[in-house]
Amino acid sequence: MGRNPIYRKDNYLETIKEKIRWINSYAESVDARGILCTGDIFDKPDTAYGVLNNEVISLFKNSPVIWYTIAGNHDMFGYNPETLSRTPYQTLRESNGICSIDPYGYVDTIPAPGGITRVEISGLNCNAQIDNREDKSWDYGGYLPPREGRCIRIHMAHGFLANKDWGDKIAHTQISEISDKIDVDILLCGHEHSGFGIVDQNGTIFINPGSVGRITSGVGDINRKPQIAEITIDKDGISAKLVDIAVAKDADEVIDYEKAKQIKEKKKALENFTQQLTEGNQIQIEENMSVFDCINLAKTKMIEDMGVNPSYANIIVDEAKNVIQKAMEKTGGEI
């Protein structure tokens, strides 16, 4: 991303580039056949093209190991893969910086060890139906045809796969819902940025090491070390392990906790402000008072009766006035 996340104290773009360089170097050091990325390379599908400059493209294009990728929801508009043609993701793909797995297709990496005929890498871009289909296993490799020969199958999906129940508020798929319905040796997932690590269940290794970047001050980010997963396929079988990104700094060095505290306090003040406005007679409104007079009165109650920090109250009120002013201009003064 071109902008700096609100909670980061460092230069986030430079930090991410440093991590990509490290990943490239690590992959070369272990003689890797490929680097597998499950999407969200970009923060937004309209990320400024100034961010995707020659230096960034060259990080992928000149990598000693090929990047195999699928597109995440952040790489496209509205969870719609058909919009990729007008995104930086597509520009990176056309520059041969990444090898994007075509939907429903796969690539072979050969030769394979130990009598294995081939290693299949399949992938499906993020889409609006993922985690919402009646058959949740479909996006996670359920659509794949029967295997031919003695092959190893790796599938990449950009869905909210989880090792626990996240409740009804967010569409997700639990590993236990699909582990006995897919014929896949390794399933790699993105989307849920804090990750769940490595889970071996019903003959499939499920992996999500989490995002290489941390952009929030939540426990899911501050309590983890950015990692990659190293997958080994040899004559002895398949194994996977998590590897710390050596250049990643501790959360205390890059996360601005004071900023996080301030934003939390502002959010709480806004919630209290909204509650005051919706509790009937909490604010006594006199005849002929303008909407701005009412807001000023509410601000006074926030400060005097609720103990809200005056600076936070001023910020909230000013934002409310700006929104109302714009609305009045658009409606010819009637609001």
Tab-separated table of N, CA, C and O in Angstrom, residues 95-208:
chain	number	residue	atom	x	y	z
A	95	SER	N	3.502	-8.273	-16.312
A	95	SER	CA	4.936	-7.966	-16.334
A	95	SER	C	5.778	-9.202	-16.028
A	95	SER	O	7.001	-9.106	-15.936
A	96	ASN	N	5.100	-10.349	-15.864
A	96	ASN	CA	5.757	-11.618	-15.534
A	96	ASN	C	6.398	-11.592	-14.149
A	96	ASN	O	7.339	-12.351	-13.880
A	97	GLY	N	5.849	-10.734	-13.280
A	97	GLY	CA	6.328	-10.711	-11.907
A	97	GLY	C	5.779	-11.873	-11.098
A	97	GLY	O	6.419	-12.360	-10.168
A	98	ILE	N	4.574	-12.331	-11.467
A	98	ILE	CA	3.940	-13.449	-10.781
A	98	ILE	C	3.366	-14.406	-11.815
A	98	ILE	O	3.082	-14.029	-12.951
A	99	CYS	N	3.217	-15.647	-11.421
A	99	CYS	CA	2.541	-16.644	-12.244
A	99	CYS	C	1.192	-16.901	-11.596
A	99	CYS	O	1.089	-17.660	-10.633
A	100	SER	N	0.168	-16.224	-12.088
A	100	SER	CA	-1.154	-16.317	-11.490
A	100	SER	C	-1.842	-17.602	-11.965
A	100	SER	O	-1.935	-17.869	-13.160
A	101	ILE	N	-2.303	-18.394	-11.016
A	101	ILE	CA	-2.955	-19.650	-11.345
A	101	ILE	C	-4.315	-19.347	-11.966
A	101	ILE	O	-5.154	-18.672	-11.365
A	102	ASP	N	-4.551	-19.838	-13.163
A	102	ASP	CA	-5.836	-19.608	-13.810
A	102	ASP	C	-6.935	-20.342	-13.053
A	102	ASP	O	-6.743	-21.479	-12.592
A	103	PRO	N	-8.102	-19.707	-12.926
A	103	PRO	CA	-9.214	-20.369	-12.234
A	103	PRO	C	-9.507	-21.743	-12.829
A	103	PRO	O	-9.530	-21.910	-14.047
A	104	TYR	N	-9.678	-22.706	-11.951
A	104	TYR	CA	-10.032	-24.079	-12.299
A	104	TYR	C	-8.903	-24.823	-13.015
A	104	TYR	O	-9.067	-25.966	-13.407
A	105	GLY	N	-7.749	-24.194	-13.197
A	105	GLY	CA	-6.634	-24.864	-13.853
A	105	GLY	C	-5.552	-25.187	-12.851
A	105	GLY	O	-5.671	-24.921	-11.667
A	106	TYR	N	-4.482	-25.780	-13.340
A	106	TYR	CA	-3.370	-26.047	-12.456
A	106	TYR	C	-2.081	-26.044	-13.264
A	106	TYR	O	-2.086	-26.138	-14.494
A	107	VAL	N	-0.966	-25.913	-12.566
A	107	VAL	CA	0.336	-26.019	-13.204
A	107	VAL	C	1.063	-27.200	-12.590
A	107	VAL	O	0.811	-27.581	-11.446
A	108	ASP	N	1.950	-27.798	-13.366
A	108	ASP	CA	2.755	-28.914	-12.871
A	108	ASP	C	4.164	-28.438	-12.591
A	108	ASP	O	4.726	-27.674	-13.378
A	109	THR	N	4.718	-28.858	-11.475
A	109	THR	CA	6.132	-28.621	-11.237
A	109	THR	C	6.817	-29.979	-11.324
A	109	THR	O	6.505	-30.884	-10.552
A	110	ILE	N	7.687	-30.141	-12.271
A	110	ILE	CA	8.333	-31.431	-12.499
A	110	ILE	C	9.837	-31.220	-12.658
A	110	ILE	O	10.273	-30.116	-13.003
A	111	PRO	N	10.687	-32.210	-12.437
A	111	PRO	CA	10.309	-33.554	-11.980
A	111	PRO	C	9.997	-33.561	-10.492
A	111	PRO	O	10.378	-32.655	-9.770
A	112	ALA	N	9.312	-34.575	-10.052
A	112	ALA	CA	8.947	-34.708	-8.645
A	112	ALA	C	9.752	-35.845	-8.022
A	112	ALA	O	10.186	-36.759	-8.716
A	113	PRO	N	9.967	-35.799	-6.713
A	113	PRO	CA	10.835	-36.785	-6.059
A	113	PRO	C	10.130	-38.092	-5.727
A	113	PRO	O	8.905	-38.165	-5.693
A	114	GLY	N	10.917	-39.094	-5.483
A	114	GLY	CA	10.424	-40.340	-4.915
A	114	GLY	C	9.385	-41.074	-5.717
A	114	GLY	O	8.482	-41.683	-5.147
A	115	GLY	N	9.478	-41.047	-7.031
A	115	GLY	CA	8.531	-41.774	-7.849
A	115	GLY	C	7.209	-41.063	-8.065
A	115	GLY	O	6.302	-41.599	-8.708
A	116	ILE	N	7.070	-39.854	-7.548
A	116	ILE	CA	5.857	-39.076	-7.750
A	116	ILE	C	5.860	-38.547	-9.186
A	116	ILE	O	6.853	-38.005	-9.659
A	117	THR	N	4.771	-38.742	-9.890
A	117	THR	CA	4.739	-38.341	-11.296
A	117	THR	C	4.748	-36.835	-11.468
A	117	THR	O	5.339	-36.307	-12.408
A	118	ARG	N	4.105	-36.122	-10.568
A	118	ARG	CA	4.079	-34.665	-10.684
A	118	ARG	C	3.521	-34.054	-9.394
A	118	ARG	O	2.928	-34.739	-8.556
A	119	VAL	N	3.718	-32.765	-9.271
A	119	VAL	CA	3.096	-31.992	-8.190
A	119	VAL	C	2.150	-31.000	-8.841
A	119	VAL	O	2.573	-30.166	-9.639
A	120	GLU	N	0.875	-31.086	-8.521
A	120	GLU	CA	-0.125	-30.187	-9.082
A	120	GLU	C	-0.361	-29.009	-8.137
A	120	GLU	O	-0.568	-29.208	-6.941
A	121	ILE	N	-0.325	-27.807	-8.690
A	121	ILE	CA	-0.655	-26.617	-7.912
A	121	ILE	C	-1.908	-26.013	-8.521
A	121	ILE	O	-1.881	-25.506	-9.644
A	122	SER	N	-3.006	-26.097	-7.819
A	122	SER	CA	-4.264	-25.529	-8.301
A	122	SER	C	-4.646	-24.349	-7.428
A	122	SER	O	-4.123	-24.171	-6.329
A	123	GLY	N	-5.536	-23.523	-7.925
A	123	GLY	CA	-5.936	-22.359	-7.136
A	123	GLY	C	-7.187	-21.713	-7.669
A	123	GLY	O	-7.502	-21.826	-8.856
A	124	LEU	N	-7.901	-21.055	-6.793
A	124	LEU	CA	-9.124	-20.362	-7.178
A	124	LEU	C	-9.119	-18.982	-6.532
A	124	LEU	O	-8.947	-18.852	-5.317
A	125	ASN	N	-9.288	-17.951	-7.382
A	125	ASN	CA	-9.309	-16.581	-6.864
A	125	ASN	C	-10.446	-16.385	-5.877
A	125	ASN	O	-11.449	-17.118	-5.900
A	126	CYS	N	-10.336	-15.367	-5.065
A	126	CYS	CA	-11.434	-14.984	-4.187
A	126	CYS	C	-12.664	-14.687	-5.030
A	126	CYS	O	-12.560	-14.205	-6.167
A	127	ASN	N	-13.834	-14.961	-4.496
A	127	ASN	CA	-15.081	-14.694	-5.209
A	127	ASN	C	-16.203	-14.504	-4.201
A	127	ASN	O	-16.056	-14.830	-3.021
A	128	ALA	N	-17.309	-13.962	-4.658
A	128	ALA	CA	-18.406	-13.603	-3.755
A	128	ALA	C	-19.082	-14.824	-3.137
A	128	ALA	O	-19.741	-14.712	-2.101
A	129	GLN	N	-18.915	-16.002	-3.757
A	129	GLN	CA	-19.606	-17.195	-3.263
A	129	GLN	C	-18.808	-17.960	-2.209
A	129	GLN	O	-19.359	-18.779	-1.476
A	130	ILE	N	-17.499	-17.682	-2.140
A	130	ILE	CA	-16.674	-18.469	-1.231
A	130	ILE	C	-17.150	-18.313	0.210
A	130	ILE	O	-17.508	-17.218	0.647
A	131	ASP	N	-17.220	-19.430	0.914
A	131	ASP	CA	-17.715	-19.529	2.298
A	131	ASP	C	-19.223	-19.319	2.394
A	131	ASP	O	-19.772	-19.309	3.499
A	132	ASN	N	-19.890	-19.135	1.251
A	132	ASN	CA	-21.347	-18.939	1.252
A	132	ASN	C	-22.085	-20.010	0.453
A	132	ASN	O	-23.313	-20.009	0.422
A	133	ARG	N	-21.359	-20.899	-0.204
A	133	ARG	CA	-21.997	-21.950	-0.991
A	133	ARG	C	-22.613	-23.000	-0.067
A	133	ARG	O	-22.174	-23.190	1.073
A	134	GLU	N	-23.601	-23.702	-0.600
A	134	GLU	CA	-24.178	-24.815	0.155
A	134	GLU	C	-23.114	-25.891	0.370
A	134	GLU	O	-23.013	-26.483	1.446
A	135	ASP	N	-22.330	-26.152	-0.687
A	135	ASP	CA	-21.203	-27.065	-0.577
A	135	ASP	C	-19.941	-26.241	-0.348
A	135	ASP	O	-19.309	-25.767	-1.287
A	136	LYS	N	-19.564	-26.083	0.908
A	136	LYS	CA	-18.442	-25.211	1.226
A	136	LYS	C	-17.101	-25.780	0.766
A	136	LYS	O	-16.114	-25.053	0.651
A	137	SER	N	-17.047	-27.064	0.499
A	137	SER	CA	-15.783	-27.671	0.092
A	137	SER	C	-15.424	-27.335	-1.349
A	137	SER	O	-14.270	-27.526	-1.756
A	138	TRP	N	-16.364	-26.824	-2.136
A	138	TRP	CA	-16.141	-26.623	-3.569
A	138	TRP	C	-14.940	-25.721	-3.824
A	138	TRP	O	-14.037	-26.076	-4.576
A	139	ASP	N	-14.922	-24.530	-3.207
A	139	ASP	CA	-13.827	-23.589	-3.433
A	139	ASP	C	-12.502	-24.090	-2.879
A	139	ASP	O	-11.438	-23.639	-3.306
A	140	TYR	N	-12.572	-24.992	-1.934
A	140	TYR	CA	-11.355	-25.481	-1.293
A	140	TYR	C	-10.824	-26.761	-1.948
A	140	TYR	O	-10.153	-27.554	-1.301
A	141	GLY	N	-11.136	-26.921	-3.227
A	141	GLY	CA	-10.619	-28.053	-3.986
A	141	GLY	C	-11.648	-29.103	-4.311
A	141	GLY	O	-11.328	-30.097	-4.978
A	142	GLY	N	-12.883	-28.900	-3.892
A	142	GLY	CA	-13.919	-29.882	-4.155
A	142	GLY	C	-14.263	-30.026	-5.627
A	142	GLY	O	-14.814	-31.040	-6.049
A	143	TYR	N	-13.933	-29.010	-6.427
A	143	TYR	CA	-14.250	-29.047	-7.857
A	143	TYR	C	-13.201	-29.787	-8.680
A	143	TYR	O	-13.390	-30.049	-9.865
A	144	LEU	N	-12.063	-30.113	-8.074
A	144	LEU	CA	-10.961	-30.708	-8.823
A	144	LEU	C	-11.324	-32.093	-9.346
A	144	LEU	O	-11.994	-32.875	-8.662
A	145	PRO	N	-10.862	-32.449	-10.555
A	145	PRO	CA	-11.134	-33.780	-11.115
A	145	PRO	C	-10.318	-34.840	-10.390
A	145	PRO	O	-9.381	-34.525	-9.654
A	146	PRO	N	-10.654	-36.120	-10.588
A	146	PRO	CA	-9.868	-37.190	-9.965
A	146	PRO	C	-8.401	-37.108	-10.386
A	146	PRO	O	-8.083	-36.661	-11.481
A	147	ARG	N	-7.530	-37.517	-9.522
A	147	ARG	CA	-6.100	-37.481	-9.828
A	147	ARG	C	-5.738	-38.541	-10.877
A	147	ARG	O	-6.380	-39.578	-10.979
A	148	GLU	N	-4.700	-38.229	-11.624
A	148	GLU	CA	-4.159	-39.183	-12.581
A	148	GLU	C	-2.725	-39.505	-12.175
A	148	GLU	O	-1.884	-38.617	-12.055
A	149	GLY	N	-2.454	-40.778	-11.975
A	149	GLY	CA	-1.113	-41.172	-11.589
A	149	GLY	C	-0.822	-40.858	-10.133
A	149	GLY	O	-1.697	-40.435	-9.367
A	150	ARG	N	0.427	-41.033	-9.755
A	150	ARG	CA	0.843	-40.783	-8.368
A	150	ARG	C	1.328	-39.340	-8.262
A	150	ARG	O	2.489	-39.027	-8.455
A	151	CYS	N	0.421	-38.442	-7.964
A	151	CYS	CA	0.754	-37.020	-7.896
A	151	CYS	C	0.460	-36.455	-6.516
A	151	CYS	O	-0.317	-37.024	-5.744
A	152	ILE	N	1.112	-35.366	-6.237
A	152	ILE	CA	0.848	-34.607	-5.016
A	152	ILE	C	0.015	-33.394	-5.418
A	152	ILE	O	0.318	-32.718	-6.406
A	153	ARG	N	-1.012	-33.105	-4.653
A	153	ARG	CA	-1.927	-32.018	-5.011
A	153	ARG	C	-1.892	-30.918	-3.946
A	153	ARG	O	-2.165	-31.163	-2.766
A	154	ILE	N	-1.521	-29.705	-4.385
A	154	ILE	CA	-1.537	-28.516	-3.528
A	154	ILE	C	-2.606	-27.573	-4.068
A	154	ILE	O	-2.598	-27.231	-5.253
A	155	HIS	N	-3.519	-27.161	-3.215
A	155	HIS	CA	-4.581	-26.235	-3.644
A	155	HIS	C	-4.490	-24.948	-2.833
A	155	HIS	O	-4.262	-24.980	-1.617
A	156	MET	N	-4.666	-23.805	-3.519
A	156	MET	CA	-4.669	-22.501	-2.858
A	156	MET	C	-6.056	-21.881	-2.967
A	156	MET	O	-6.657	-21.875	-4.046
A	157	ALA	N	-6.560	-21.363	-1.861
A	157	ALA	CA	-7.885	-20.732	-1.854
A	157	ALA	C	-7.839	-19.473	-1.007
A	157	ALA	O	-7.193	-19.447	0.044
A	158	HIS	N	-8.518	-18.421	-1.483
A	158	HIS	CA	-8.582	-17.191	-0.695
A	158	HIS	C	-9.954	-17.107	-0.039
A	158	HIS	O	-10.844	-16.357	-0.445
A	159	GLY	N	-10.121	-17.923	1.002
A	159	GLY	CA	-11.372	-17.931	1.750
A	159	GLY	C	-11.089	-17.877	3.233
A	159	GLY	O	-9.956	-18.060	3.682
A	160	PHE	N	-12.126	-17.630	4.013
A	160	PHE	CA	-11.982	-17.529	5.460
A	160	PHE	C	-12.078	-18.930	6.060
A	160	PHE	O	-13.102	-19.323	6.613
A	161	LEU	N	-10.993	-19.683	5.915
A	161	LEU	CA	-10.919	-21.007	6.513
A	161	LEU	C	-10.409	-20.859	7.941
A	161	LEU	O	-9.484	-20.098	8.190
A	162	ALA	N	-11.021	-21.570	8.868
A	162	ALA	CA	-10.686	-21.378	10.278
A	162	ALA	C	-10.641	-22.709	11.009
A	162	ALA	O	-11.273	-23.691	10.600
A	163	ASN	N	-9.907	-22.724	12.104
A	163	ASN	CA	-9.846	-23.922	12.950
A	163	ASN	C	-10.736	-23.779	14.174
A	163	ASN	O	-10.609	-24.510	15.147
A	164	LYS	N	-11.653	-22.791	14.133
A	164	LYS	CA	-12.611	-22.599	15.210
A	164	LYS	C	-13.883	-21.960	14.646
A	164	LYS	O	-13.905	-21.507	13.501
A	165	ASP	N	-14.913	-21.916	15.458
A	165	ASP	CA	-16.182	-21.324	15.049
A	165	ASP	C	-16.159	-19.825	15.325
A	165	ASP	O	-15.991	-19.398	16.470
A	166	TRP	N	-16.310	-19.007	14.268
A	166	TRP	CA	-16.317	-17.555	14.409
A	166	TRP	C	-17.738	-16.998	14.582
A	166	TRP	O	-17.924	-15.781	14.586
A	167	GLY	N	-18.732	-17.856	14.680
A	167	GLY	CA	-20.100	-17.377	14.872
A	167	GLY	C	-20.770	-17.001	13.563
A	167	GLY	O	-20.231	-17.197	12.467
A	168	ASP	N	-21.968	-16.435	13.678
A	168	ASP	CA	-22.784	-16.130	12.501
A	168	ASP	C	-22.505	-14.762	11.893
A	168	ASP	O	-23.028	-14.426	10.844
A	169	LYS	N	-21.683	-13.941	12.536
A	169	LYS	CA	-21.486	-12.568	12.064
A	169	LYS	C	-20.550	-12.479	10.865
A	169	LYS	O	-20.539	-11.456	10.172
A	170	ILE	N	-19.787	-13.513	10.622
A	170	ILE	CA	-18.846	-13.477	9.508
A	170	ILE	C	-18.880	-14.814	8.782
A	170	ILE	O	-18.892	-15.886	9.400
A	171	ALA	N	-18.946	-14.743	7.439
A	171	ALA	CA	-18.966	-15.964	6.642
A	171	ALA	C	-17.602	-16.634	6.730
A	171	ALA	O	-16.580	-16.022	6.454
A	172	HIS	N	-17.585	-17.893	7.113
A	172	HIS	CA	-16.326	-18.623	7.229
A	172	HIS	C	-16.596	-20.109	7.072
A	172	HIS	O	-17.733	-20.566	7.074
A	173	THR	N	-15.544	-20.851	6.922
A	173	THR	CA	-15.625	-22.298	6.792
A	173	THR	C	-14.672	-22.924	7.792
A	173	THR	O	-13.495	-22.555	7.851
A	174	GLN	N	-15.167	-23.853	8.583
A	174	GLN	CA	-14.303	-24.538	9.528
A	174	GLN	C	-13.622	-25.725	8.845
A	174	GLN	O	-14.224	-26.395	7.993
A	175	ILE	N	-12.393	-25.970	9.229
A	175	ILE	CA	-11.642	-27.083	8.655
A	175	ILE	C	-12.420	-28.388	8.793
A	175	ILE	O	-12.460	-29.208	7.856
A	176	SER	N	-13.067	-28.568	9.925
A	176	SER	CA	-13.806	-29.808	10.179
A	176	SER	C	-14.979	-30.006	9.214
A	176	SER	O	-15.444	-31.137	9.028
A	177	GLU	N	-15.448	-28.919	8.589
A	177	GLU	CA	-16.577	-29.019	7.657
A	177	GLU	C	-16.174	-29.600	6.305
A	177	GLU	O	-17.019	-30.116	5.575
A	178	ILE	N	-14.889	-29.500	5.961
A	178	ILE	CA	-14.479	-29.877	4.609
A	178	ILE	C	-13.363	-30.917	4.557
A	178	ILE	O	-13.053	-31.445	3.491
A	179	SER	N	-12.740	-31.222	5.698
A	179	SER	CA	-11.532	-32.051	5.682
A	179	SER	C	-11.764	-33.440	5.103
A	179	SER	O	-10.831	-34.049	4.559
A	180	ASP	N	-12.987	-33.970	5.215
A	180	ASP	CA	-13.268	-35.301	4.681
A	180	ASP	C	-13.952	-35.253	3.313
A	180	ASP	O	-14.419	-36.272	2.804
A	181	LYS	N	-13.983	-34.038	2.704
A	181	LYS	CA	-14.688	-33.886	1.430
A	181	LYS	C	-13.776	-33.460	0.281
A	181	LYS	O	-14.251	-33.248	-0.833
A	182	ILE	N	-12.496	-33.276	0.553
A	182	ILE	CA	-11.588	-32.815	-0.490
A	182	ILE	C	-10.441	-33.807	-0.666
A	182	ILE	O	-9.993	-34.430	0.296
A	183	ASP	N	-10.008	-33.971	-1.907
A	183	ASP	CA	-8.898	-34.854	-2.232
A	183	ASP	C	-7.662	-33.994	-2.514
A	183	ASP	O	-7.240	-33.826	-3.654
A	184	VAL	N	-7.124	-33.408	-1.445
A	184	VAL	CA	-6.006	-32.473	-1.542
A	184	VAL	C	-4.983	-32.824	-0.466
A	184	VAL	O	-5.358	-33.119	0.676
A	185	ASP	N	-3.713	-32.819	-0.828
A	185	ASP	CA	-2.670	-33.112	0.163
A	185	ASP	C	-2.367	-31.900	1.028
A	185	ASP	O	-2.176	-32.019	2.241
A	186	ILE	N	-2.286	-30.722	0.390
A	186	ILE	CA	-1.991	-29.486	1.103
A	186	ILE	C	-2.973	-28.416	0.662
A	186	ILE	O	-3.161	-28.194	-0.541
A	187	LEU	N	-3.616	-27.771	1.606
A	187	LEU	CA	-4.533	-26.671	1.305
A	187	LEU	C	-3.996	-25.397	1.942
A	187	LEU	O	-3.849	-25.308	3.166
A	188	LEU	N	-3.673	-24.413	1.107
A	188	LEU	CA	-3.156	-23.126	1.577
A	188	LEU	C	-4.250	-22.078	1.518
A	188	LEU	O	-4.955	-21.967	0.511
A	189	CYS	N	-4.386	-21.297	2.580
A	189	CYS	CA	-5.425	-20.267	2.618
A	189	CYS	C	-4.862	-18.921	3.043
A	189	CYS	O	-3.876	-18.833	3.772
A	190	GLY	N	-5.528	-17.861	2.575
A	190	GLY	CA	-5.224	-16.504	3.000
A	190	GLY	C	-6.468	-15.905	3.618
A	190	GLY	O	-7.201	-16.563	4.348
A	191	HIS	N	-6.747	-14.656	3.302
A	191	HIS	CA	-7.973	-13.942	3.704
A	191	HIS	C	-7.987	-13.601	5.195
A	191	HIS	O	-8.116	-12.436	5.554
A	192	GLU	N	-7.890	-14.598	6.071
A	192	GLU	CA	-7.870	-14.329	7.511
A	192	GLU	C	-6.419	-14.036	7.878
A	192	GLU	O	-5.586	-14.938	7.949
A	193	HIS	N	-6.108	-12.753	8.112
A	193	HIS	CA	-4.721	-12.303	8.133
A	193	HIS	C	-3.924	-12.728	9.360
A	193	HIS	O	-2.704	-12.716	9.324
A	194	SER	N	-4.582	-13.111	10.446
A	194	SER	CA	-3.815	-13.533	11.619
A	194	SER	C	-3.423	-15.005	11.530
A	194	SER	O	-2.520	-15.447	12.233
A	195	GLY	N	-4.102	-15.763	10.655
A	195	GLY	CA	-3.722	-17.137	10.388
A	195	GLY	C	-4.083	-18.111	11.495
A	195	GLY	O	-4.526	-17.729	12.574
A	196	PHE	N	-3.883	-19.410	11.194
A	196	PHE	CA	-4.102	-20.436	12.214
A	196	PHE	C	-2.925	-21.418	12.275
A	196	PHE	O	-2.954	-22.396	13.023
A	197	GLY	N	-1.887	-21.169	11.474
A	197	GLY	CA	-0.721	-22.042	11.518
A	197	GLY	C	-0.881	-23.253	10.620
A	197	GLY	O	-1.289	-23.148	9.465
A	198	ILE	N	-0.569	-24.430	11.170
A	198	ILE	CA	-0.618	-25.689	10.420
A	198	ILE	C	-1.520	-26.668	11.159
A	198	ILE	O	-1.353	-26.907	12.356
A	199	VAL	N	-2.487	-27.225	10.437
A	199	VAL	CA	-3.408	-28.207	11.001
A	199	VAL	C	-3.422	-29.430	10.093
A	199	VAL	O	-3.669	-29.309	8.891
A	200	ASP	N	-3.151	-30.608	10.637
A	200	ASP	CA	-3.147	-31.855	9.876
A	200	ASP	C	-4.409	-32.630	10.245
A	200	ASP	O	-4.574	-33.033	11.403
A	201	GLN	N	-5.299	-32.803	9.253
A	201	GLN	CA	-6.576	-33.436	9.560
A	201	GLN	C	-7.070	-34.245	8.369
A	201	GLN	O	-7.087	-33.770	7.237
A	202	ASN	N	-7.456	-35.469	8.622
A	202	ASN	CA	-8.017	-36.368	7.606
A	202	ASN	C	-7.150	-36.470	6.359
A	202	ASN	O	-7.653	-36.511	5.232
A	203	GLY	N	-5.836	-36.501	6.551
A	203	GLY	CA	-4.932	-36.694	5.433
A	203	GLY	C	-4.590	-35.445	4.650
A	203	GLY	O	-3.857	-35.518	3.663
A	204	THR	N	-5.098	-34.295	5.068
A	204	THR	CA	-4.778	-33.020	4.415
A	204	THR	C	-4.064	-32.105	5.399
A	204	THR	O	-4.455	-32.024	6.571
A	205	ILE	N	-3.027	-31.429	4.917
A	205	ILE	CA	-2.339	-30.432	5.730
A	205	ILE	C	-2.895	-29.064	5.377
A	205	ILE	O	-2.751	-28.604	4.245
A	206	PHE	N	-3.561	-28.424	6.334
A	206	PHE	CA	-4.145	-27.097	6.139
A	206	PHE	C	-3.164	-26.058	6.683
A	206	PHE	O	-2.692	-26.186	7.819
A	207	ILE	N	-2.890	-25.020	5.874
A	207	ILE	CA	-1.877	-24.039	6.273
A	207	ILE	C	-2.362	-22.618	6.039
A	207	ILE	O	-2.840	-22.286	4.958
A	208	ASN	N	-2.236	-21.787	7.057
A	208	ASN	CA	-2.355	-20.338	6.923
A	208	ASN	C	-1.419	-19.715	7.958
A	208	ASN	O	-1.771	-19.596	9.130
